[in-house]
Tab-separated table of C-alpha atoms in Angstrom:
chain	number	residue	atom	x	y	z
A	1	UNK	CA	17.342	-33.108	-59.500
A	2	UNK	CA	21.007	-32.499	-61.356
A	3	UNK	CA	20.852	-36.449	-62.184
A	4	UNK	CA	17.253	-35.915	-63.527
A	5	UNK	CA	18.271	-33.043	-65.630
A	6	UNK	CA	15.957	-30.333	-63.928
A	7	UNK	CA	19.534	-28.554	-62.488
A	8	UNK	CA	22.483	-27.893	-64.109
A	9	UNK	CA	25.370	-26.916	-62.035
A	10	UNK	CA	28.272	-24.614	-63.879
A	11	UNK	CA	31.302	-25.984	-63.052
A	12	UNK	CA	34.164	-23.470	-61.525
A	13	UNK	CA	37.346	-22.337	-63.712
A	14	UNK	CA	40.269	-22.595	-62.833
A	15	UNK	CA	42.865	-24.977	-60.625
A	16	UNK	CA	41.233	-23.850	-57.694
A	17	UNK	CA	38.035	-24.971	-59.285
A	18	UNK	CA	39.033	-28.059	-60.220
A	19	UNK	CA	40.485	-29.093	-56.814
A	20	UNK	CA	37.442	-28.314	-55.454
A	21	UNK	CA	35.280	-30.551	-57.705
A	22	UNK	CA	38.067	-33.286	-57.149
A	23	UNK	CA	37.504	-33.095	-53.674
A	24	UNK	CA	33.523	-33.224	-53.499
A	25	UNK	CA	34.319	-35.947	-55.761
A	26	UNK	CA	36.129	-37.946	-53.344
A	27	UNK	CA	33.822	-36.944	-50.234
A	28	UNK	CA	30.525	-37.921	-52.193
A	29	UNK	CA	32.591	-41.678	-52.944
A	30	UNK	CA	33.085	-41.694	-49.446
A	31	UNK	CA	30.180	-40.772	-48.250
A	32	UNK	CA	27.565	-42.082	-50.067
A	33	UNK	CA	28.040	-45.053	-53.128
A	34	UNK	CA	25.928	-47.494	-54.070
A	35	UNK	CA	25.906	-50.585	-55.329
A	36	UNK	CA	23.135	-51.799	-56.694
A	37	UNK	CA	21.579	-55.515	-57.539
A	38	UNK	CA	19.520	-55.527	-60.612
A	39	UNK	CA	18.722	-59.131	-59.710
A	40	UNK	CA	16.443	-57.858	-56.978
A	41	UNK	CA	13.519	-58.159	-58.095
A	42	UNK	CA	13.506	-62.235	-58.655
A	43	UNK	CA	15.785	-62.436	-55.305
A	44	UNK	CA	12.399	-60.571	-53.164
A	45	UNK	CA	10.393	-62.683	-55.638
A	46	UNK	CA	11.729	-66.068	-54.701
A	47	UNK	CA	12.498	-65.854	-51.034
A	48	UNK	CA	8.467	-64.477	-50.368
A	49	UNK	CA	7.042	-67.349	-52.644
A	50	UNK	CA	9.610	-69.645	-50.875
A	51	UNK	CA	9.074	-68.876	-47.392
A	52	UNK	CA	8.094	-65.479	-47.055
A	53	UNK	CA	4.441	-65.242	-47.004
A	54	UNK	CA	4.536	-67.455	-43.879
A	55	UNK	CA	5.933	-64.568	-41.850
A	56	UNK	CA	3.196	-62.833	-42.479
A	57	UNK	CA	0.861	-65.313	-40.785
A	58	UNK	CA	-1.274	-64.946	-37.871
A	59	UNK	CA	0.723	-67.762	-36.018
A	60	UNK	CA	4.053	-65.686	-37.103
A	61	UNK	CA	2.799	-62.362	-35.915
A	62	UNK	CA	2.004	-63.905	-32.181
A	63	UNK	CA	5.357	-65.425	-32.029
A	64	UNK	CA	6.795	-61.884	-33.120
A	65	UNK	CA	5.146	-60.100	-30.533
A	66	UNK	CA	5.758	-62.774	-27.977
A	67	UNK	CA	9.536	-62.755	-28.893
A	68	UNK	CA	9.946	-59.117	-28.745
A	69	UNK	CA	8.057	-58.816	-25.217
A	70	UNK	CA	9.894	-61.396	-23.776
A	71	UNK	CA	13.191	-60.545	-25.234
A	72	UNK	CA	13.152	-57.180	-23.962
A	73	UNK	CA	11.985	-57.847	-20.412
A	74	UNK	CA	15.079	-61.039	-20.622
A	75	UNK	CA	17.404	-57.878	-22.525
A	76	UNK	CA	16.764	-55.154	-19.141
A	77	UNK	CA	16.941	-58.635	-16.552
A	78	UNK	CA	20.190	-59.974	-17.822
A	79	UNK	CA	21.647	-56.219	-17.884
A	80	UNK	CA	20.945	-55.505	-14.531
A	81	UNK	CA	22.358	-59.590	-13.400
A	82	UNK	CA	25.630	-57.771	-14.659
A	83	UNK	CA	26.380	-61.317	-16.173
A	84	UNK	CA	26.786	-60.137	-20.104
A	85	UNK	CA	28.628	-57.225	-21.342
A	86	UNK	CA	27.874	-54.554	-23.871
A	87	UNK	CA	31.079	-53.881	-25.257
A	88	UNK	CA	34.186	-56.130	-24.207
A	89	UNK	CA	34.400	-59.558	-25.344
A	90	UNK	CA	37.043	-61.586	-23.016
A	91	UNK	CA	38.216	-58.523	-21.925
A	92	UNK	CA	38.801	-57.177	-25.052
A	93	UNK	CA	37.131	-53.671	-26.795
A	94	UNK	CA	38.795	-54.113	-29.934
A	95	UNK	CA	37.483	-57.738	-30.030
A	96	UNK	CA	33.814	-56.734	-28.654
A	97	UNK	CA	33.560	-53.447	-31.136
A	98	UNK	CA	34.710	-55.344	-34.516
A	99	UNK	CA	31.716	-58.460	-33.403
A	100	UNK	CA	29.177	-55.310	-32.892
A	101	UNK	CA	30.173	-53.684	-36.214
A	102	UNK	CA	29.533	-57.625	-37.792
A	103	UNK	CA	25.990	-57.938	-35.818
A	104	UNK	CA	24.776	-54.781	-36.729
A	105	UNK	CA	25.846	-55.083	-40.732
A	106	UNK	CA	23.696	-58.393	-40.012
A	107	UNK	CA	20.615	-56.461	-38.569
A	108	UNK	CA	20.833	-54.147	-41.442
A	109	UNK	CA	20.381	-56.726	-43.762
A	110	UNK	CA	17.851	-58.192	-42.409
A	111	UNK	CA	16.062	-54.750	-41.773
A	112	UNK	CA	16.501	-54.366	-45.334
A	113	UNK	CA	14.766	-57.730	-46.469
A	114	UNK	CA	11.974	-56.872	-44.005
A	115	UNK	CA	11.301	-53.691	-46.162
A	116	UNK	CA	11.430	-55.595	-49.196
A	117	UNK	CA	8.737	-58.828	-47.926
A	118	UNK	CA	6.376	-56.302	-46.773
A	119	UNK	CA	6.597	-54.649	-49.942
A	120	UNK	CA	6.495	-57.593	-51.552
A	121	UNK	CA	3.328	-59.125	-49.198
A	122	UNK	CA	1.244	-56.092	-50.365
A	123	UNK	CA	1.451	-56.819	-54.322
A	124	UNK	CA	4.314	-54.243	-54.834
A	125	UNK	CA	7.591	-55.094	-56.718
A	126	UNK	CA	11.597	-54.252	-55.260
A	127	UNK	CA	13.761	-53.150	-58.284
A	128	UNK	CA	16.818	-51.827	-56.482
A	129	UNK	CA	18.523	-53.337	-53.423
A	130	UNK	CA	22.011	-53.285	-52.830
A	131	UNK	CA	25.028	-52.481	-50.504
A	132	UNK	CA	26.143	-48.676	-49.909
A	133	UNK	CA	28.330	-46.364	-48.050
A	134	UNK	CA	26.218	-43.949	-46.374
A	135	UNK	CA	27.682	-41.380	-44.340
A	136	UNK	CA	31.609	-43.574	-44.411
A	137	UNK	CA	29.601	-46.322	-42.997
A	138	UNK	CA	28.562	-49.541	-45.084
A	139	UNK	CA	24.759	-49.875	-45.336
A	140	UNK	CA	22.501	-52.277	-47.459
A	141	UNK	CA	19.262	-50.723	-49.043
A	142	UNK	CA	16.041	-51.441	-51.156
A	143	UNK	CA	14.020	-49.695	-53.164
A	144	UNK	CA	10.634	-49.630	-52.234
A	145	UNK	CA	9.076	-46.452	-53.580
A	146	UNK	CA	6.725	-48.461	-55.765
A	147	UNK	CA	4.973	-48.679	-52.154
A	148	UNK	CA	4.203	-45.028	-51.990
A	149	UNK	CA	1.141	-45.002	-54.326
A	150	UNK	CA	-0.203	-47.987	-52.218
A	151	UNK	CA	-3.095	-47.365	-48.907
A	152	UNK	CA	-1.828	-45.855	-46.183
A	153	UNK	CA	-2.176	-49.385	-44.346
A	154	UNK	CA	0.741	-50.836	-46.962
A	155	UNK	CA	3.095	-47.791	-46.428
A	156	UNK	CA	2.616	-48.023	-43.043
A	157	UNK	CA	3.562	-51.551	-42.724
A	158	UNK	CA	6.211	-51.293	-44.972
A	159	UNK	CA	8.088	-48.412	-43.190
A	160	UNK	CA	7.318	-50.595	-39.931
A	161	UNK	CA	8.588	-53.836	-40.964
A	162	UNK	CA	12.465	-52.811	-40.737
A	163	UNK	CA	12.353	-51.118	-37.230
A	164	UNK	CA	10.093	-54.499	-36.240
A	165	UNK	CA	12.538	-57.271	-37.661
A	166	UNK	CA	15.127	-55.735	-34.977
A	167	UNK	CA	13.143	-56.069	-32.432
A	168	UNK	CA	12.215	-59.582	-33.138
A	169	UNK	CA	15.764	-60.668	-33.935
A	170	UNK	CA	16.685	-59.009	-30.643
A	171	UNK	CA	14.599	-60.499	-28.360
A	172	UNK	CA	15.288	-63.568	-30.476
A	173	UNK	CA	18.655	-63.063	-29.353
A	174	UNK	CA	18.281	-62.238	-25.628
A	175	UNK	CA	16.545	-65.464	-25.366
A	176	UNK	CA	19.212	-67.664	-26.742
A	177	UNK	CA	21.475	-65.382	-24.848
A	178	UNK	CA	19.863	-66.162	-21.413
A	179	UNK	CA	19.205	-69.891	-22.249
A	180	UNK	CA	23.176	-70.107	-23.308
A	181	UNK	CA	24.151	-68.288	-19.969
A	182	UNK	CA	27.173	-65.803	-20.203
A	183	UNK	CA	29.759	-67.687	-22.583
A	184	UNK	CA	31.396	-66.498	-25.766
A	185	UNK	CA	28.371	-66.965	-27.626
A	186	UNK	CA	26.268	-65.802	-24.853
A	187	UNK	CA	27.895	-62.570	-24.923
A	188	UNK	CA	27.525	-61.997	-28.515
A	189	UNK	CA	23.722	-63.109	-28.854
A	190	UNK	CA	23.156	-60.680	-25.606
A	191	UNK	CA	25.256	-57.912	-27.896
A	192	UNK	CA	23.011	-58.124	-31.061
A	193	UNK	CA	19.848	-56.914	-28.913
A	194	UNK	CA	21.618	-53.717	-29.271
C-alpha cells in the first residue's frame, strides 16, 4: 500500500531514528529482494508454443499420475530397504546438505515454470518472473495474478500446477533412483523426492 501511494509512513527524527530505518533497511534486503525478468513474458511464451502445450495432454497427464503413484510407493519402499540416505552423501552432511540446498533451488524453478505454463495453457499472460530472497533464503517467482479474474477451474489449476510438478519430478526421481540402485547418483535422485 506505501509503494502504491495509499500510506505514507513519517519517518522518525533523530540518530536514533535513522539507525532504525538503516536497519529495517538492511533486514528488508535480506529478507525479501527481488529480481525481476522483464523478458518473461516471451520466455513463458516460447517454451509453451515450443513444447509446453504437450504437457498438458491427455497422454502427459496419465504419465504424471502414473509417475507420481509409482514414485511414491518406490520413495516409502526404498526408505524402509535402508539402501539410500536422506541426508549424508559418502558419509558426509556437509556434502549431502549443500546437494539438497542445489535440488531443491532446482524444484523451485521448476515449480515456478509450472505456475507460469498453466497460466499460460489457460490464455493468461506472465509479466514478472524472477529470482528473490525470501525470508534469507533464495527463491524464484512468477507473476501470475492476471489468473485471478479467470474461472475458478483456471485458478485452481494454476495454484495446483507448482505443488504437482514436485510430485512428478519426485517420483520421476525415485524411479531413476531405484533403477540406478544406491550409488552417488542414486543417492542424490532418491534425495530430490524430498
Amino acid at each position: 500500500l506505501g509503494q502504491a501511494g495509499l500510506l505514507r509512513f513519517r519517518r522518525r527524527q533523530g540518530a536514533r531514528g535513522d539507525w532504525l530505518g538503516r536497519l529495517a533497511a538492511v533486514c528488508q534486503a535480506v529478507l525479501h529482494r527481488e529480481l525481476a525478468g522483464g523478458s518473461i513474458y516471451r520466455w513463458v511464451t516460447a517454451l509453451y508454443r515450443g513444447c509446453g502445450r504437450l504437457l498438458f495432454t491427455r497422454p502427459a497427464r496419465v504419465f504424471y499420475l502414473a509417475s507420481v503413484v509409482i514414485g511414491l510407493t518406490a520413495f516409502v519402499w526404498m526408505l524402509a530397504g535402508g539402501d539410500y540416505s536422506l541426508l549424508a552423501i559418502d558419509g558426509s552432511y556437509v556434502l549431502g546438505g549443500v546437494v539438497l540446498t542445489l535440488l531443491q533451488l532446482a524444484v523451485i524453478f521448476m515449480h515456478e515454470h509450472a505456475h507460469a505454463l498453466t497460466t499460460k495453457h489457460f490464455g493468461r499472460q506472465v509479466t514478472r518472473g524472477g529470482f528473490m530472497l525470501y525470508l534469507g533464503l533464495p527463491a524464484f517467482f512468477v507473476d501470475t495474478s492476471d489468473i485471478w479474474m479467470a474461472p475458478k477451474r483456471a485458478r485452481l489449476a494454476v495454484s495446483w500446477a507448482g505443488p504437482y510438478s514436485e510430485l512428478i519430478l519426485g517420483g520421476l526421481a525415485t524411479i531413476a533412483a531405484g533403477l540406478l540402485g544406491p550409488t552417488g547418483a542414486g543417492n542424490i535422485l532418491f534425495r530430490s523426492e524430498e
